[in-house]
CSV table of C-alpha atoms in Angstrom, one decimal:
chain,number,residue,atom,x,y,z
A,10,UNK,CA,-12.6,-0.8,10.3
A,11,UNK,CA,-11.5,-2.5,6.4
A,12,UNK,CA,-12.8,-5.9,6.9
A,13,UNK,CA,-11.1,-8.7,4.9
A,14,UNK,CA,-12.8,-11.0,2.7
A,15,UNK,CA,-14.0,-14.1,4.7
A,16,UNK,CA,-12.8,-16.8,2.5
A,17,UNK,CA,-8.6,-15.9,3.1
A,18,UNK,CA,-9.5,-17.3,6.9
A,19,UNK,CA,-11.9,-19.6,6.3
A,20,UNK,CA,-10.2,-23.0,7.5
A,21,UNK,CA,-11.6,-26.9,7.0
A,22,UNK,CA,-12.6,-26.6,3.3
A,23,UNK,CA,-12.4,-29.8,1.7
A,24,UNK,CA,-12.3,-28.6,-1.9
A,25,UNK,CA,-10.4,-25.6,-3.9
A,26,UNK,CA,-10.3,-24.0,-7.4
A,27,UNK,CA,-7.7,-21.1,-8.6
A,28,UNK,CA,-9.0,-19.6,-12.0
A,29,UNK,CA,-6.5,-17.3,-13.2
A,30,UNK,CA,-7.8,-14.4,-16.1
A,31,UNK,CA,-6.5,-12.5,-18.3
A,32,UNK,CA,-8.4,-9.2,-19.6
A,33,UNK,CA,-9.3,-9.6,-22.9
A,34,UNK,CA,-8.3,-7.7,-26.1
A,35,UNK,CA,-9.9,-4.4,-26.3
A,36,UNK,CA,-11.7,-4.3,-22.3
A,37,UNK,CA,-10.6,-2.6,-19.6
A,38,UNK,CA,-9.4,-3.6,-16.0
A,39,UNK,CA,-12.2,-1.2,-14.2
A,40,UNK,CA,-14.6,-3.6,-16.1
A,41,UNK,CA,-13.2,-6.2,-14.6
A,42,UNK,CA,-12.7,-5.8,-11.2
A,43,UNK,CA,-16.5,-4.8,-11.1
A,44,UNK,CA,-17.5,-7.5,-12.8
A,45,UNK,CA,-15.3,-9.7,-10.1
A,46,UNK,CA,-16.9,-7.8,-7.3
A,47,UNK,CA,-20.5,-8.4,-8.4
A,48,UNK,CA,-19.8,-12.2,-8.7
A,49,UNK,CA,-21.4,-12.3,-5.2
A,50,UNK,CA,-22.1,-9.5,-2.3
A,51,UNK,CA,-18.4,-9.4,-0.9
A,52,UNK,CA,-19.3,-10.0,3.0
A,53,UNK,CA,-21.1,-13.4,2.1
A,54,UNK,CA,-20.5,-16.7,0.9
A,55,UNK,CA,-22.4,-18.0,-2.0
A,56,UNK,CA,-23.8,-21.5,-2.4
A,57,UNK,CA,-21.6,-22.6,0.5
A,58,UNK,CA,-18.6,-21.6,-1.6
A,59,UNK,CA,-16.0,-18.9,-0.1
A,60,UNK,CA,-15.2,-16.5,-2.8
A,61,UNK,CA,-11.7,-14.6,-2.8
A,62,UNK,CA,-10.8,-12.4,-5.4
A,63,UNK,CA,-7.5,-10.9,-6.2
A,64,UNK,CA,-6.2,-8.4,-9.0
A,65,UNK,CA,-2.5,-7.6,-10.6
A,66,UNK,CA,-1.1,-5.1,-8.4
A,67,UNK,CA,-0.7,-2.7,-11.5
A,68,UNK,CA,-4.4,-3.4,-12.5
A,69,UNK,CA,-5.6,-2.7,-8.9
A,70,UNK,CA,-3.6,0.5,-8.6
A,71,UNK,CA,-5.3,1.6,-11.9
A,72,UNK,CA,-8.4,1.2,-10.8
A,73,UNK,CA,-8.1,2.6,-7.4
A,74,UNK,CA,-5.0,4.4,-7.2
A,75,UNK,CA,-6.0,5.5,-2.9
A,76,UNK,CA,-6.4,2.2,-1.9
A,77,UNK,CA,-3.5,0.3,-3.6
A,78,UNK,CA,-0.4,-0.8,-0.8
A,79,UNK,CA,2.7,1.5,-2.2
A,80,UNK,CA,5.1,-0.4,-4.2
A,81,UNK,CA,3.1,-3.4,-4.4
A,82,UNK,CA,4.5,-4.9,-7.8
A,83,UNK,CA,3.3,-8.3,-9.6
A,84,UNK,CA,5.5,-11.7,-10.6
A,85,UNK,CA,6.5,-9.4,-13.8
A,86,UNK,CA,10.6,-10.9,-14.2
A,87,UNK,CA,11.3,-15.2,-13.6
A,88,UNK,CA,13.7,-15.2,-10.2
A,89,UNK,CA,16.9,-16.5,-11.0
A,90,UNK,CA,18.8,-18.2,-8.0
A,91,UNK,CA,21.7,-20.0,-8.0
A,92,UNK,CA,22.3,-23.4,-10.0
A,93,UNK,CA,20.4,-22.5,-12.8
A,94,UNK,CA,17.4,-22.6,-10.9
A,95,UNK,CA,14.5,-20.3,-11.6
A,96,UNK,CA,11.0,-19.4,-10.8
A,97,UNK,CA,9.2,-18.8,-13.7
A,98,UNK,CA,6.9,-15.2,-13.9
A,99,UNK,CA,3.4,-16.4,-15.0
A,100,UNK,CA,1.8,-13.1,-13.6
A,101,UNK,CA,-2.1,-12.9,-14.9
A,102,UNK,CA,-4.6,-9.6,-13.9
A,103,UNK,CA,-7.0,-11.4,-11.8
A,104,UNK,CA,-7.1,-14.5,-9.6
A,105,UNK,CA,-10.4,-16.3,-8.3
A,106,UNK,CA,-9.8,-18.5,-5.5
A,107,UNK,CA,-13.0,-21.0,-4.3
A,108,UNK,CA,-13.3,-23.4,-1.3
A,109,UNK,CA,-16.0,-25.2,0.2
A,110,UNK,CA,-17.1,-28.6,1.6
A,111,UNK,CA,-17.6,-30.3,-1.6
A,112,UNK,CA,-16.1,-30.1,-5.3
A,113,UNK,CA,-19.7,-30.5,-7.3
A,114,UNK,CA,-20.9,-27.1,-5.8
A,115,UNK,CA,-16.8,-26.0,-6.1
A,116,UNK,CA,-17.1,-27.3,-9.7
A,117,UNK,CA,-20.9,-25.0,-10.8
A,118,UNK,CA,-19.5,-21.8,-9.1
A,119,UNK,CA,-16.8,-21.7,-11.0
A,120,UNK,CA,-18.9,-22.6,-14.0
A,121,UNK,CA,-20.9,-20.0,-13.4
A,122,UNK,CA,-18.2,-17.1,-12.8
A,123,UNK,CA,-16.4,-17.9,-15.9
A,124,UNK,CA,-19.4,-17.4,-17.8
A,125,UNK,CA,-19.9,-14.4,-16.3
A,126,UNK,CA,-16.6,-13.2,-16.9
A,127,UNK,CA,-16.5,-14.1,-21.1
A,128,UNK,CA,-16.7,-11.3,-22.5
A,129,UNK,CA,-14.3,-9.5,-20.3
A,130,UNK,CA,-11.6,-11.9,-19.7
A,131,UNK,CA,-10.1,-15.2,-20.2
A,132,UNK,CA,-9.6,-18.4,-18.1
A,133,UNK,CA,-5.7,-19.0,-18.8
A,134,UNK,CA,-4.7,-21.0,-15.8
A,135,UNK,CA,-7.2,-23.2,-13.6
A,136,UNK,CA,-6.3,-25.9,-10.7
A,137,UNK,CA,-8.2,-27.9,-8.3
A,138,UNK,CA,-6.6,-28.8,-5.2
A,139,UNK,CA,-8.2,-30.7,-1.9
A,140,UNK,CA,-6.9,-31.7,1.4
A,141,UNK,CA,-4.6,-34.3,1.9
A,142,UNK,CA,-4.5,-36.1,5.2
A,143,UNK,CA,-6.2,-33.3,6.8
A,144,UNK,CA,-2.8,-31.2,6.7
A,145,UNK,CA,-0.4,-32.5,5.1
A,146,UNK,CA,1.3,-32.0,1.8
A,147,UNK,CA,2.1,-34.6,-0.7
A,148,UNK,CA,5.6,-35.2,0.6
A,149,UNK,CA,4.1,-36.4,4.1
A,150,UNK,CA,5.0,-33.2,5.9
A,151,UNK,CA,2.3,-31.2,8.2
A,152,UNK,CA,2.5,-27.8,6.0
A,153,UNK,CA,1.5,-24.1,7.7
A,154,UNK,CA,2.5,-25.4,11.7
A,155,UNK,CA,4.3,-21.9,11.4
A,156,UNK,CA,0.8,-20.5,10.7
A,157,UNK,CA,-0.5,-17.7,13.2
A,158,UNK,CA,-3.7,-18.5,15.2
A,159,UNK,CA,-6.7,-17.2,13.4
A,160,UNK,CA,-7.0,-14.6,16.5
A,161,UNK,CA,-3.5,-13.4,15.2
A,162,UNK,CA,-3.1,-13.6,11.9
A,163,UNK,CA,-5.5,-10.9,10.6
A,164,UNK,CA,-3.0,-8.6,12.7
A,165,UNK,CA,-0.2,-10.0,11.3
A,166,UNK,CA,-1.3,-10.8,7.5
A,167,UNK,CA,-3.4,-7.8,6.6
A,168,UNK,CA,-2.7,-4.2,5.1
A,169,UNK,CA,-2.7,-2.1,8.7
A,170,UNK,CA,-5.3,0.6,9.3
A,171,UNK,CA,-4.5,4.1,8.0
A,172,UNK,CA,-2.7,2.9,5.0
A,173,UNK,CA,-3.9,2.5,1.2
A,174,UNK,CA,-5.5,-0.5,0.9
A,175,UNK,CA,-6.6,-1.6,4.5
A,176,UNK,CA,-8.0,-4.4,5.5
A,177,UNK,CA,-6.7,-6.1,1.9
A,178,UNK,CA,-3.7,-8.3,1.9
A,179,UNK,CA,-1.0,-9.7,-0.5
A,180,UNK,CA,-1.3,-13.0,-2.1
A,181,UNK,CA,1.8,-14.7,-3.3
A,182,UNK,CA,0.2,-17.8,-5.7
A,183,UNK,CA,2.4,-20.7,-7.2
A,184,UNK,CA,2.1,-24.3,-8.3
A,185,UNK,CA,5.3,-26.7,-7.7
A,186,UNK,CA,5.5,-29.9,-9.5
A,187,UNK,CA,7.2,-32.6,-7.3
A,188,UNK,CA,9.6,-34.9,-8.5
A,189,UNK,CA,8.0,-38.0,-6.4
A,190,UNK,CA,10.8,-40.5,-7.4
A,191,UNK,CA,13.4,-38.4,-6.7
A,192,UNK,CA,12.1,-37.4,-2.9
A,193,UNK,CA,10.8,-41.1,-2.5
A,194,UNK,CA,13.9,-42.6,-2.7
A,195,UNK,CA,15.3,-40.5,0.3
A,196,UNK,CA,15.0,-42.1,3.7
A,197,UNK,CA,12.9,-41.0,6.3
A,198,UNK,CA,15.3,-39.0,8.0
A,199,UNK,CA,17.2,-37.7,4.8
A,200,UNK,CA,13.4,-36.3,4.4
A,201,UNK,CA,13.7,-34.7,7.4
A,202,UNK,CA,17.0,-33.2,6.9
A,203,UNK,CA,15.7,-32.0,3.7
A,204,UNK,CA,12.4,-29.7,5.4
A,205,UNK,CA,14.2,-29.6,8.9
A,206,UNK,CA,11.6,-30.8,10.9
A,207,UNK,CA,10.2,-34.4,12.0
A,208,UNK,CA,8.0,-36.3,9.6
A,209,UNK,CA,5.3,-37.7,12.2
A,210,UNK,CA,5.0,-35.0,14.8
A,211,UNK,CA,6.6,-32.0,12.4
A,212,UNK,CA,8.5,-31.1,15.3
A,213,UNK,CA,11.9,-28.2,14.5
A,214,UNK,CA,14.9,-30.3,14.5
A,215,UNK,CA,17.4,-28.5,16.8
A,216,UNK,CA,20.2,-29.6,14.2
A,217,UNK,CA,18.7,-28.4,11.1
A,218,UNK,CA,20.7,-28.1,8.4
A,219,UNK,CA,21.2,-24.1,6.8
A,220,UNK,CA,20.0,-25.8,4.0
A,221,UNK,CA,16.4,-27.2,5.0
A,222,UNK,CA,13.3,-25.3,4.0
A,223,UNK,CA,12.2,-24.5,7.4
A,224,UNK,CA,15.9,-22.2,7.9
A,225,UNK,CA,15.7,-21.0,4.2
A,226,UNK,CA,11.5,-19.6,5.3
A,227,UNK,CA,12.7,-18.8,9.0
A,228,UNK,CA,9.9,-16.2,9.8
A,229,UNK,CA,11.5,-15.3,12.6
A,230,UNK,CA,13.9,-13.7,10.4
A,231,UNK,CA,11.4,-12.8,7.2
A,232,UNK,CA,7.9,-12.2,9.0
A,233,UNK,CA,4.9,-13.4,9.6
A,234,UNK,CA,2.5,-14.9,6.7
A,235,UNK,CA,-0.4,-17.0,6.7
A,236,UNK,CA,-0.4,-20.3,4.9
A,237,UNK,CA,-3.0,-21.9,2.7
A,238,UNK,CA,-1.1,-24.6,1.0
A,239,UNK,CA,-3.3,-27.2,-0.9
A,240,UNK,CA,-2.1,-30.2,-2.9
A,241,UNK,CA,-3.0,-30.3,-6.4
A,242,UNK,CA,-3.2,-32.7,-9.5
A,243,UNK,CA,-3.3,-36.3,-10.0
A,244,UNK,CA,-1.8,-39.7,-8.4
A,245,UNK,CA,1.0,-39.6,-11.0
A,246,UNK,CA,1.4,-35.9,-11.4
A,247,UNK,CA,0.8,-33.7,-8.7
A,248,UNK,CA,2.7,-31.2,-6.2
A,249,UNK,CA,1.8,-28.5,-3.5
A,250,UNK,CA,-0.3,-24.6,-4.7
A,251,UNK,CA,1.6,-22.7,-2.4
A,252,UNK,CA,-0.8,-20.0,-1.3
A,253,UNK,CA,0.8,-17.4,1.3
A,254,UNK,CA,-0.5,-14.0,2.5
A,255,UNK,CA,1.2,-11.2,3.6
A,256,UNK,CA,0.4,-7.3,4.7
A,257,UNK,CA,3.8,-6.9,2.8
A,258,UNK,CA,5.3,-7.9,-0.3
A,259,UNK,CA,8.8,-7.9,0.8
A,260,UNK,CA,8.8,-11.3,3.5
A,261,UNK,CA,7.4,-13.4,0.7
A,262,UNK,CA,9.8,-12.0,-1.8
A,263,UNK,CA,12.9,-12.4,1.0
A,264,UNK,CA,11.7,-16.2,1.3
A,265,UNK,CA,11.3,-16.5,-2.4
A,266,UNK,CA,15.3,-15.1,-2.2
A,267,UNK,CA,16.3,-17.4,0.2
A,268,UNK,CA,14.9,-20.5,-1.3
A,269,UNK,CA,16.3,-19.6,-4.2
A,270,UNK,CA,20.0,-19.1,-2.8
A,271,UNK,CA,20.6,-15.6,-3.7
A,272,UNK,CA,20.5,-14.0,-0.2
A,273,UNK,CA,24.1,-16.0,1.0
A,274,UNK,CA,24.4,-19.0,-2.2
A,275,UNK,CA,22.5,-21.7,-0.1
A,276,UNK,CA,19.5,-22.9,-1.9
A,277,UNK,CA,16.6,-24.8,-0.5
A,278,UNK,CA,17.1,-28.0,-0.7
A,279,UNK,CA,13.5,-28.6,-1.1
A,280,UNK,CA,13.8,-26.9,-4.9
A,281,UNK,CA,15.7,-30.1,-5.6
A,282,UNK,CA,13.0,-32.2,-5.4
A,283,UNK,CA,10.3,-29.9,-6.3
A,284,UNK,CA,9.9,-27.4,-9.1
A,285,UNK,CA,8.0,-24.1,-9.4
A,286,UNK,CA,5.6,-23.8,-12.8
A,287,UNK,CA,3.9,-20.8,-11.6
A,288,UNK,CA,4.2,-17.2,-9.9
A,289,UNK,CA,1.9,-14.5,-9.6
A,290,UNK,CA,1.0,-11.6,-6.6
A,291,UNK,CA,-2.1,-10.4,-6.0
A,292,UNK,CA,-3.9,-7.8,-4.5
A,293,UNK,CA,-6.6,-9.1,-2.6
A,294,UNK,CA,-8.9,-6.1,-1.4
A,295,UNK,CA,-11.3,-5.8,1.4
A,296,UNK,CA,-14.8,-6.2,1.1
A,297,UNK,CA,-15.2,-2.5,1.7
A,298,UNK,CA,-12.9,-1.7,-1.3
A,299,UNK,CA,-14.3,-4.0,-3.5
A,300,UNK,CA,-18.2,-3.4,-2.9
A,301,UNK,CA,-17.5,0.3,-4.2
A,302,UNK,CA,-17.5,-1.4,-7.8
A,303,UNK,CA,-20.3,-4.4,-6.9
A,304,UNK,CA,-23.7,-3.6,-9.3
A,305,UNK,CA,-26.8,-4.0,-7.4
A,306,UNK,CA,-27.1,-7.7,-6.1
Protein backbone atom coordinates (compact mmCIF):
# COMPACT_ATOMS: atom_id res chain seq x y z
CA UNK A 1 0.00 0.00 0.00
CA UNK A 2 1.44 3.85 -1.38
CA UNK A 3 1.87 5.56 1.88
CA UNK A 4 1.60 9.44 1.93
CA UNK A 5 4.10 11.62 3.24
CA UNK A 6 3.58 12.22 6.94
CA UNK A 7 3.80 15.88 7.13
CA UNK A 8 0.27 16.54 4.75
CA UNK A 9 -1.47 15.02 8.20
CA UNK A 10 0.59 16.02 10.67
CA UNK A 11 -1.70 18.48 12.81
CA UNK A 12 -0.62 21.02 15.95
CA UNK A 13 2.44 22.50 14.30
CA UNK A 14 3.09 25.79 15.61
CA UNK A 15 5.35 27.01 12.80
CA UNK A 16 5.30 26.84 8.73
CA UNK A 17 7.47 27.72 5.69
CA UNK A 18 6.47 27.38 1.73
CA UNK A 19 9.70 27.79 -0.40
CA UNK A 20 8.61 27.79 -3.85
CA UNK A 21 11.70 26.89 -6.84
CA UNK A 22 12.07 27.27 -9.97
CA UNK A 23 14.70 24.96 -11.99
CA UNK A 24 17.40 26.82 -13.02
CA UNK A 25 18.71 27.66 -16.59
CA UNK A 26 20.28 24.78 -18.17
CA UNK A 27 19.27 21.75 -15.23
CA UNK A 28 16.84 19.35 -15.56
CA UNK A 29 13.58 18.48 -13.50
CA UNK A 30 14.85 14.57 -12.84
CA UNK A 31 17.70 16.50 -10.99
CA UNK A 32 15.57 18.06 -9.12
CA UNK A 33 13.05 15.98 -7.88
CA UNK A 34 16.06 13.74 -6.61
CA UNK A 35 17.66 16.21 -5.23
CA UNK A 36 14.13 17.12 -3.27
CA UNK A 37 13.78 13.51 -2.39
CA UNK A 38 17.25 13.15 -0.74
CA UNK A 39 16.57 16.25 1.37
CA UNK A 40 15.63 13.77 4.07
CA UNK A 41 14.64 9.80 3.99
CA UNK A 42 10.88 10.38 2.89
CA UNK A 43 9.08 8.13 5.81
CA UNK A 44 10.79 10.37 8.57
CA UNK A 45 10.88 13.72 9.98
CA UNK A 46 14.08 15.57 10.22
CA UNK A 47 15.10 17.74 13.13
CA UNK A 48 11.51 17.73 14.40
CA UNK A 49 10.54 19.41 11.15
CA UNK A 50 7.78 17.66 8.78
CA UNK A 51 9.02 17.77 5.26
CA UNK A 52 6.45 17.75 2.26
CA UNK A 53 7.50 18.06 -1.12
CA UNK A 54 5.51 18.76 -4.13
CA UNK A 55 6.43 19.14 -8.03
CA UNK A 56 4.52 20.93 -11.18
CA UNK A 57 2.32 18.44 -12.45
CA UNK A 58 4.08 18.66 -16.02
CA UNK A 59 7.52 18.35 -14.21
CA UNK A 60 6.27 15.24 -12.24
CA UNK A 61 4.74 13.56 -15.20
CA UNK A 62 8.28 14.02 -16.95
CA UNK A 63 9.93 12.44 -14.61
CA UNK A 64 7.65 9.57 -13.92
CA UNK A 65 5.27 9.42 -16.50
CA UNK A 66 3.43 5.74 -14.60
CA UNK A 67 2.87 7.38 -11.50
CA UNK A 68 1.52 10.87 -12.51
CA UNK A 69 -2.67 11.19 -11.76
CA UNK A 70 -4.06 11.63 -15.65
CA UNK A 71 -4.77 15.11 -16.52
CA UNK A 72 -3.36 16.61 -13.60
CA UNK A 73 -2.42 20.14 -14.96
CA UNK A 74 -0.64 23.19 -13.00
CA UNK A 75 -2.00 26.99 -12.21
CA UNK A 76 -0.63 27.64 -15.98
CA UNK A 77 -3.65 30.54 -17.10
CA UNK A 78 -4.87 33.53 -14.15
CA UNK A 79 -8.88 32.55 -13.61
CA UNK A 80 -10.94 35.20 -14.62
CA UNK A 81 -14.46 35.44 -12.74
CA UNK A 82 -16.79 37.86 -12.89
CA UNK A 83 -16.29 41.65 -11.87
CA UNK A 84 -13.00 41.89 -13.08
CA UNK A 85 -11.89 39.65 -10.57
CA UNK A 86 -8.98 37.29 -11.18
CA UNK A 87 -6.65 34.82 -9.58
CA UNK A 88 -3.41 35.32 -10.69
CA UNK A 89 -1.26 31.93 -12.18
CA UNK A 90 2.08 32.06 -10.28
CA UNK A 91 2.72 28.25 -11.04
CA UNK A 92 6.55 27.35 -9.98
CA UNK A 93 8.13 23.44 -10.56
CA UNK A 94 8.58 22.54 -6.97
CA UNK A 95 7.02 23.47 -3.62
CA UNK A 96 8.69 22.69 -0.11
CA UNK A 97 6.35 22.93 2.66
CA UNK A 98 7.86 22.71 6.53
CA UNK A 99 6.17 22.59 9.92
CA UNK A 100 7.16 21.92 13.26
CA UNK A 101 6.91 23.16 16.90
CA UNK A 102 9.19 25.99 16.70
CA UNK A 103 10.28 28.63 13.85
CA UNK A 104 14.31 28.58 14.81
CA UNK A 105 14.57 24.86 13.85
CA UNK A 106 11.63 25.86 10.94
CA UNK A 107 14.02 28.71 10.03
CA UNK A 108 17.79 26.18 9.69
CA UNK A 109 15.99 23.49 7.67
CA UNK A 110 15.02 25.58 5.32
CA UNK A 111 18.42 27.13 5.37
CA UNK A 112 19.82 24.18 4.87
CA UNK A 113 17.58 22.78 1.83
CA UNK A 114 17.97 25.82 -0.13
CA UNK A 115 21.53 25.40 -0.03
CA UNK A 116 21.25 22.24 -1.08
CA UNK A 117 19.13 23.01 -3.86
CA UNK A 118 21.53 26.11 -5.52
CA UNK A 119 22.79 24.89 -8.04
CA UNK A 120 19.68 23.26 -9.33
CA UNK A 121 17.03 25.73 -8.62
CA UNK A 122 15.95 28.94 -7.33
CA UNK A 123 13.98 30.15 -4.23
CA UNK A 124 11.38 32.56 -6.02
CA UNK A 125 8.60 32.64 -3.53
CA UNK A 126 9.04 32.00 0.37
CA UNK A 127 6.27 32.63 3.33
CA UNK A 128 6.14 31.85 6.87
CA UNK A 129 2.93 31.36 8.35
CA UNK A 130 2.01 30.14 12.24
CA UNK A 131 -1.17 29.44 14.04
CA UNK A 132 -3.44 31.99 15.02
CA UNK A 133 -5.65 31.41 18.00
CA UNK A 134 -5.12 27.74 17.73
CA UNK A 135 -7.54 27.72 14.57
CA UNK A 136 -8.59 30.52 13.40
CA UNK A 137 -7.78 32.69 10.55
CA UNK A 138 -7.09 36.30 10.60
CA UNK A 139 -10.65 37.31 10.03
CA UNK A 140 -11.68 35.61 13.41
CA UNK A 141 -13.39 32.66 11.76
CA UNK A 142 -12.47 28.82 12.86
CA UNK A 143 -11.06 27.76 9.17
CA UNK A 144 -11.10 23.71 8.09
CA UNK A 145 -14.43 22.79 10.58
CA UNK A 146 -15.35 21.11 7.10
CA UNK A 147 -12.07 19.13 7.43
CA UNK A 148 -12.47 15.22 7.48
CA UNK A 149 -11.25 13.35 10.65
CA UNK A 150 -7.70 12.29 10.18
CA UNK A 151 -9.21 8.48 10.24
CA UNK A 152 -11.10 9.77 6.97
CA UNK A 153 -9.29 11.96 5.18
CA UNK A 154 -6.47 9.87 3.84
CA UNK A 155 -9.58 7.96 2.09
CA UNK A 156 -11.02 10.91 0.96
CA UNK A 157 -7.84 13.29 0.01
CA UNK A 158 -5.38 10.79 -1.47
CA UNK A 159 -4.76 9.42 -5.14
CA UNK A 160 -6.88 5.75 -4.73
CA UNK A 161 -4.98 2.48 -4.98
CA UNK A 162 -4.60 1.10 -8.54
CA UNK A 163 -4.20 4.37 -10.18
CA UNK A 164 -0.91 6.35 -11.31
CA UNK A 165 0.22 8.01 -8.63
CA UNK A 166 -1.20 6.26 -5.40
CA UNK A 167 -0.88 7.24 -2.23
CA UNK A 168 0.19 10.95 -3.57
CA UNK A 169 -2.29 13.76 -3.49
CA UNK A 170 -2.99 17.19 -5.14
CA UNK A 171 -1.99 20.41 -3.52
CA UNK A 172 -3.77 23.47 -4.49
CA UNK A 173 -1.29 26.47 -2.76
CA UNK A 174 -2.33 30.26 -2.65
CA UNK A 175 -1.63 33.31 -0.58
CA UNK A 176 -4.65 35.98 -0.11
CA UNK A 177 -3.91 39.35 1.03
CA UNK A 178 -6.81 40.73 3.21
CA UNK A 179 -8.10 43.94 3.06
CA UNK A 180 -8.40 44.38 7.14
CA UNK A 181 -10.17 47.81 6.95
CA UNK A 182 -12.45 46.95 4.65
CA UNK A 183 -13.71 43.50 6.61
CA UNK A 184 -13.20 45.39 9.99
CA UNK A 185 -15.61 47.90 9.42
CA UNK A 186 -18.41 45.18 8.82
CA UNK A 187 -20.40 44.24 11.90
CA UNK A 188 -20.28 41.09 13.60
CA UNK A 189 -23.14 39.63 11.91
CA UNK A 190 -22.49 41.29 8.42
CA UNK A 191 -19.22 39.01 9.01
CA UNK A 192 -21.17 36.28 9.37
CA UNK A 193 -23.37 36.77 6.42
CA UNK A 194 -20.26 37.27 4.55
CA UNK A 195 -18.57 33.35 5.50
CA UNK A 196 -22.14 32.00 6.33
CA UNK A 197 -21.37 30.66 9.51
CA UNK A 198 -21.24 32.03 13.26
CA UNK A 199 -18.17 33.90 14.45
CA UNK A 200 -17.77 32.34 18.09
CA UNK A 201 -19.00 28.75 17.68
CA UNK A 202 -18.52 28.62 13.57
CA UNK A 203 -21.73 27.08 13.63
CA UNK A 204 -23.72 26.82 9.51
CA UNK A 205 -26.15 29.48 9.46
CA UNK A 206 -29.46 27.91 8.26
CA UNK A 207 -30.14 31.28 6.25
CA UNK A 208 -26.94 31.60 4.51
CA UNK A 209 -26.76 33.78 1.87
CA UNK A 210 -25.89 31.99 -1.99
CA UNK A 211 -23.30 34.36 -1.69
CA UNK A 212 -21.27 33.34 1.58
CA UNK A 213 -18.07 31.41 1.16
CA UNK A 214 -19.29 28.43 3.00
CA UNK A 215 -22.35 27.97 -0.12
CA UNK A 216 -19.83 29.14 -2.83
CA UNK A 217 -17.02 25.89 -1.16
CA UNK A 218 -20.20 23.58 -0.38
CA UNK A 219 -18.37 20.24 -0.42
CA UNK A 220 -21.30 18.52 -0.35
CA UNK A 221 -21.74 19.60 -3.81
CA UNK A 222 -17.71 19.88 -4.90
CA UNK A 223 -16.07 16.95 -2.66
CA UNK A 224 -14.15 16.31 0.00
CA UNK A 225 -10.63 18.15 0.67
CA UNK A 226 -8.43 18.48 3.45
CA UNK A 227 -7.57 21.90 4.82
CA UNK A 228 -4.29 23.28 5.99
CA UNK A 229 -4.85 26.91 6.08
CA UNK A 230 -2.21 29.00 7.96
CA UNK A 231 -2.10 32.83 8.38
CA UNK A 232 0.74 34.47 7.06
CA UNK A 233 2.63 38.01 7.19
CA UNK A 234 2.77 40.79 9.45
CA UNK A 235 0.41 42.88 11.99
CA UNK A 236 -0.17 45.38 9.15
CA UNK A 237 0.02 43.18 6.18
CA UNK A 238 -1.03 39.77 6.36
CA UNK A 239 -3.91 37.34 5.07
CA UNK A 240 -4.65 33.43 5.01
CA UNK A 241 -1.98 30.60 2.71
CA UNK A 242 -4.77 28.64 1.70
CA UNK A 243 -3.38 25.05 1.52
CA UNK A 244 -6.10 22.42 0.34
CA UNK A 245 -5.58 18.72 -0.71
CA UNK A 246 -7.39 16.73 -2.98
CA UNK A 247 -7.12 13.04 -4.70
CA UNK A 248 -8.64 15.21 -7.62
CA UNK A 249 -7.96 18.26 -9.36
CA UNK A 250 -11.38 19.08 -10.41
CA UNK A 251 -13.24 19.91 -6.59
CA UNK A 252 -10.57 22.43 -5.94
CA UNK A 253 -10.84 23.86 -9.45
CA UNK A 254 -14.99 23.75 -9.12
CA UNK A 255 -14.50 25.80 -5.83
CA UNK A 256 -11.92 28.05 -7.36
CA UNK A 257 -15.08 28.44 -10.11
CA UNK A 258 -17.46 29.12 -7.77
CA UNK A 259 -15.69 31.60 -5.69
CA UNK A 260 -14.89 33.23 -8.56
CA UNK A 261 -18.65 33.58 -9.94
CA UNK A 262 -18.32 31.74 -13.14
CA UNK A 263 -20.32 28.60 -12.40
CA UNK A 264 -24.04 30.71 -12.12
CA UNK A 265 -22.48 34.82 -11.80
CA UNK A 266 -22.47 34.76 -7.90
CA UNK A 267 -19.09 35.53 -6.60
CA UNK A 268 -17.81 34.90 -3.15
CA UNK A 269 -18.37 37.53 -1.25
CA UNK A 270 -15.31 36.78 0.66
CA UNK A 271 -13.08 37.87 -2.60
CA UNK A 272 -14.39 41.30 -1.68
CA UNK A 273 -12.45 41.63 1.14
CA UNK A 274 -9.68 39.42 0.44
CA UNK A 275 -7.50 39.14 -2.59
CA UNK A 276 -5.48 36.15 -4.19
CA UNK A 277 -1.53 36.93 -4.97
CA UNK A 278 -0.74 33.52 -5.64
CA UNK A 279 -1.73 30.09 -7.37
CA UNK A 280 0.03 27.01 -8.00
CA UNK A 281 -0.91 22.92 -8.01
CA UNK A 282 1.23 20.44 -7.05
CA UNK A 283 1.84 17.01 -7.18
CA UNK A 284 2.73 15.77 -3.89
CA UNK A 285 3.98 11.99 -4.29
CA UNK A 286 4.11 9.30 -1.87
CA UNK A 287 7.00 8.30 -0.03
CA UNK A 288 7.25 5.18 -2.12
CA UNK A 289 7.34 7.27 -5.30
CA UNK A 290 9.62 9.57 -4.27
CA UNK A 291 12.41 7.32 -2.42
CA UNK A 292 12.86 5.68 -6.03
CA UNK A 293 15.01 8.99 -6.79
CA UNK A 294 16.41 9.44 -2.85
CA UNK A 295 20.60 8.99 -3.03
CA UNK A 296 21.87 6.96 -0.24
CA UNK A 297 21.02 8.72 3.15
Amino acid sequence: MSTPQGGIFALGTASHAYLEFEVSPGRNGRDLVAAISSLREPRTTMGGVNLVAGFRPELWREVAPDDAPAGLEGFNADLVGIDGFVMPATQHDAVLWLSGSAYDVIFEVARTAIAELRQLASLVEETSSWPYRHDRDLTGFVDGTENPSLIDAPELTLVPEGRPGAGGTILLLQKWAHDVAAWESLSTTEQERAMGRTKDDSVELEDRPPNSHVARNDQEQFGKIFRRNMPYGTVTDHGTMFVGFCGEQRPLVAMLESMAGLADGVRDAITRYTRPLTGAFYFVPSTQDLSRFAGPA
